[in-house]
XYZ file of C-alpha atoms in Angstrom:
299
model
C 0.000 0.000 0.000
C 2.767 2.383 0.967
C 4.701 1.513 -2.201
C 1.717 2.302 -4.439
C 1.235 5.600 -2.564
C 4.886 6.543 -3.164
C 4.561 5.691 -6.853
C 1.424 7.822 -7.129
C 3.120 10.725 -5.333
C 6.209 10.406 -7.555
C 4.002 10.348 -10.650
C 2.122 13.490 -9.538
C 5.430 15.236 -8.777
C 6.771 14.305 -12.203
C 3.631 15.620 -13.884
C 3.953 18.868 -11.952
C 7.549 19.390 -13.020
C 6.629 18.445 -16.593
C 4.021 21.208 -16.768
C 6.440 23.621 -15.103
C 9.299 22.706 -17.444
C 8.695 25.560 -19.988
C 8.835 28.141 -17.205
C 11.842 26.480 -15.573
C 13.623 26.410 -18.927
C 12.951 30.103 -19.613
C 14.020 31.142 -16.090
C 17.145 29.028 -16.320
C 18.096 30.321 -19.758
C 17.313 34.009 -19.342
C 17.600 34.636 -15.558
C 19.637 32.070 -13.635
C 22.055 31.335 -16.482
C 23.085 34.987 -17.061
C 23.489 35.543 -13.312
C 25.823 32.549 -12.975
C 27.709 33.590 -16.118
C 28.157 37.139 -14.775
C 29.560 35.731 -11.520
C 31.920 33.563 -13.581
C 33.082 36.588 -15.604
C 33.700 38.661 -12.472
C 36.576 36.352 -11.503
C 38.209 36.427 -14.952
C 39.978 38.810 -17.278
C 37.787 38.531 -20.346
C 38.597 39.244 -23.982
C 35.484 39.043 -26.166
C 36.810 40.594 -29.374
C 39.254 38.790 -31.664
C 40.786 35.860 -29.807
C 38.238 35.142 -27.089
C 39.953 34.349 -23.790
C 39.070 33.895 -20.118
C 41.998 34.290 -17.713
C 41.256 33.575 -14.058
C 42.317 36.542 -11.893
C 40.548 35.701 -8.620
C 39.528 38.779 -6.632
C 41.578 41.223 -8.735
C 38.504 42.691 -10.443
C 36.874 43.403 -7.074
C 40.075 44.881 -5.620
C 40.314 47.106 -8.675
C 37.045 48.792 -7.674
C 38.751 50.273 -4.595
C 41.405 51.920 -6.830
C 38.968 53.147 -9.482
C 38.242 56.814 -8.778
C 35.314 56.936 -11.218
C 33.759 53.884 -9.529
C 34.007 55.637 -6.156
C 32.403 58.792 -7.580
C 29.619 56.724 -9.179
C 28.981 54.851 -5.925
C 28.866 58.090 -3.937
C 26.457 59.710 -6.408
C 24.241 56.620 -6.333
C 24.200 56.431 -2.528
C 23.385 60.149 -2.261
C 20.597 59.695 -4.794
C 19.158 56.700 -2.892
C 19.329 58.363 0.544
C 17.423 61.436 -0.669
C 14.997 60.034 -3.242
C 13.685 56.942 -1.412
C 12.461 58.752 1.756
C 11.176 61.726 -0.257
C 9.168 59.683 -2.760
C 7.802 57.453 0.029
C 6.601 60.394 2.132
C 5.152 62.198 -0.882
C 3.326 59.047 -2.005
C 1.853 58.559 1.477
C 0.742 62.184 1.752
C -0.856 62.123 -1.709
C -2.636 58.833 -0.963
C -3.956 60.064 2.399
C -5.183 63.289 0.769
C -7.002 61.454 -2.028
C -8.488 59.006 0.474
C -9.965 61.781 2.617
C -13.104 62.096 0.482
C -12.268 65.403 -1.187
C -14.291 66.613 -4.144
C -12.935 65.548 -7.532
C -10.661 62.894 -6.039
C -11.128 60.589 -9.048
C -9.945 63.359 -11.362
C -6.901 64.071 -9.184
C -6.043 60.354 -9.023
C -5.832 60.301 -12.806
C -3.820 63.535 -12.960
C -1.362 62.419 -10.271
C -0.837 59.038 -11.943
C -0.087 60.472 -15.408
C 3.709 60.823 -14.813
C 3.922 57.076 -14.182
C 2.329 56.370 -17.564
C 4.786 58.628 -19.404
C 7.913 57.133 -20.959
C 11.008 57.760 -18.864
C 12.935 59.029 -21.877
C 10.156 61.414 -22.913
C 9.783 62.630 -19.332
C 13.521 63.311 -19.119
C 13.494 65.297 -22.369
C 10.561 67.378 -21.115
C 12.385 68.170 -17.892
C 15.570 69.023 -19.803
C 13.532 71.596 -21.711
C 12.100 72.891 -18.425
C 15.576 72.949 -16.822
C 17.063 74.992 -19.675
C 18.631 78.236 -18.457
C 15.830 80.117 -20.216
C 13.298 77.392 -19.490
C 10.123 77.200 -17.452
C 11.705 76.405 -14.063
C 14.121 79.349 -14.108
C 11.351 81.614 -15.434
C 9.149 80.705 -12.438
C 12.032 81.135 -9.980
C 12.898 84.540 -11.444
C 9.249 85.634 -11.348
C 8.942 84.976 -7.598
C 12.345 86.513 -6.873
C 14.372 83.349 -6.257
C 17.820 82.638 -7.739
C 18.016 80.694 -10.993
C 20.360 77.785 -11.730
C 22.168 76.105 -14.557
C 20.312 72.866 -13.845
C 22.017 70.751 -16.497
C 25.495 72.301 -16.707
C 26.316 72.958 -13.034
C 27.954 69.955 -11.265
C 26.551 71.114 -7.928
C 22.963 71.098 -9.205
C 22.706 68.480 -11.993
C 22.115 65.436 -9.763
C 19.592 67.396 -7.687
C 17.679 68.140 -10.887
C 17.411 64.411 -11.618
C 16.313 63.775 -8.024
C 13.472 66.297 -8.249
C 12.297 64.834 -11.538
C 12.318 61.242 -10.272
C 10.610 62.040 -6.972
C 7.817 63.743 -8.919
C 7.501 60.919 -11.453
C 7.781 57.849 -9.188
C 5.745 58.942 -6.168
C 2.387 58.468 -8.011
C 3.131 54.772 -8.590
C 3.643 54.175 -4.872
C 0.662 56.432 -4.156
C -1.603 53.883 -5.866
C -0.174 51.113 -3.658
C -0.849 53.202 -0.548
C -4.358 54.007 -1.772
C -5.164 50.305 -2.032
C -3.770 49.677 1.453
C -5.751 52.552 2.962
C -8.984 50.823 1.974
C -8.139 47.962 4.360
C -7.837 50.135 7.488
C -11.064 49.707 9.496
C -13.122 52.888 9.646
C -14.000 52.022 13.248
C -10.451 52.944 14.302
C -10.902 56.489 13.032
C -14.367 56.737 14.620
C -12.988 55.626 17.983
C -10.165 58.154 17.693
C -12.688 60.928 16.964
C -14.640 59.996 20.095
C -11.397 60.341 22.052
C -10.902 63.826 20.618
C -8.135 63.065 18.089
C -7.664 65.531 15.248
C -6.766 64.719 11.628
C -3.008 64.921 12.203
C -3.156 62.632 15.252
C -5.267 60.096 13.360
C -2.750 60.152 10.520
C 0.298 59.506 12.716
C -1.271 57.132 15.260
C -3.630 55.120 13.029
C -2.764 55.499 9.340
C 1.027 55.309 9.516
C 1.249 52.314 11.927
C -1.296 50.303 9.919
C 0.637 50.956 6.712
C 3.995 49.682 8.000
C 4.004 46.465 5.901
C 3.138 48.463 2.782
C 5.753 51.094 3.619
C 8.336 48.319 3.929
C 7.409 47.076 0.453
C 7.480 50.603 -0.995
C 10.914 51.319 0.504
C 12.359 48.032 -0.779
C 11.025 48.677 -4.281
C 12.347 52.223 -4.079
C 15.807 51.004 -3.018
C 16.012 48.562 -5.908
C 14.829 51.131 -8.438
C 17.031 54.018 -7.284
C 20.196 51.926 -7.100
C 19.598 51.074 -10.763
C 19.343 54.677 -12.008
C 20.556 54.800 -15.599
C 18.321 56.240 -18.316
C 17.756 59.709 -16.839
C 21.447 60.121 -16.042
C 22.398 58.904 -19.514
C 20.030 61.297 -21.311
C 20.858 64.275 -19.081
C 24.601 63.914 -19.634
C 24.603 62.482 -23.152
C 26.074 59.278 -21.782
C 29.102 60.922 -20.153
C 27.857 61.180 -16.562
C 28.743 64.868 -16.585
C 29.112 67.635 -15.898
C 32.319 66.688 -14.089
C 30.954 63.164 -13.278
C 28.217 64.731 -11.120
C 25.472 62.517 -12.639
C 27.625 59.404 -13.024
C 25.907 56.394 -11.430
C 27.084 52.824 -10.973
C 24.844 51.453 -13.743
C 25.916 54.207 -16.147
C 29.558 53.430 -15.342
C 28.913 49.745 -16.016
C 27.429 50.695 -19.392
C 30.420 52.866 -20.261
C 32.967 50.188 -19.387
C 30.952 47.428 -21.072
C 30.227 49.074 -24.413
C 33.092 51.545 -24.801
C 35.879 49.212 -23.701
C 35.036 45.562 -24.394
C 38.299 44.395 -22.821
C 37.024 45.183 -19.318
C 34.020 42.834 -19.365
C 35.308 40.906 -16.345
C 35.646 44.136 -14.382
C 32.176 45.187 -15.535
C 30.745 41.909 -14.221
C 32.501 42.530 -10.899
C 30.946 46.012 -10.684
C 27.491 44.594 -11.442
C 27.943 41.820 -8.894
C 29.113 44.327 -6.255
C 26.049 46.509 -6.957
C 23.776 43.480 -6.565
C 25.374 42.714 -3.184
C 24.904 46.330 -2.052
C 21.218 46.242 -3.057
C 20.764 42.907 -1.252
C 22.403 44.225 1.939
C 20.336 47.435 1.866
C 17.143 45.415 1.362
C 17.961 43.013 4.217
C 18.760 45.915 6.570
C 15.487 47.617 5.707
C 13.530 44.387 6.269
C 15.228 43.879 9.622
C 14.308 47.386 10.793
C 10.717 46.971 9.585
C 10.365 43.674 11.491
C 11.758 45.251 14.663
C 9.283 48.144 14.345
C 6.380 45.714 13.964
C 7.203 44.186 17.362
C 6.306 47.376 19.182
């Protein structure tokens, strides 16, 4: 009896894997395979043009990162971008969601308007902002009209990265706003009614009911924001014409990887090491964030 049961279970397992085999094949070929190959390349000096060669160099590619000044600049720019953009877009998304969930007139119209930046192509959005950031563009015109100083948003190394930050906070917050809006529907209305009976005002209800009940969603939003911001590429590439300028002020790790990979094919092993190091940094940042979110949920 037990033997027939084991045969039946084995048969069902085999059928399951058979039906899953197309998906497993695609994941293995296009996801797992490239990841393993990139790890393999990161430990080799690779020559892909002419006489293809793979020379094992151990940790040399990773040690080279510490001596690469452009890699250090790119990492610093990326970290600064992440530290500013992730909290800003998260708070803005939460505030927008709470405002639209408050039952204001025309909230359906404003939901559509706020979400429009998310539907716009990143490249098109960047070109629009470059036009707005022009020295004689809309942004400087508004600043001059209200008596504030104007800036060379694209050509000044002290301002260029900030210009990209402002653009991305404005364009990505609506996506996370929709996630918060969905989560707000699950907060029991009785909690707000009880708070009103206790004399709580709107701000107190927001900080003592809304924010604590949205902690799991906030954790998800922050993790998604970390992954997305660490991978900044297209806006930096378009803003600087692929150079990461002015003066490397918009150079990010992914843009540097692109430059080394497609402008100097002989450094493919080093490129793989940079990509692998970035993946480790993203993983560590995600794990730290998850740990803090779990500790907060205990209280």
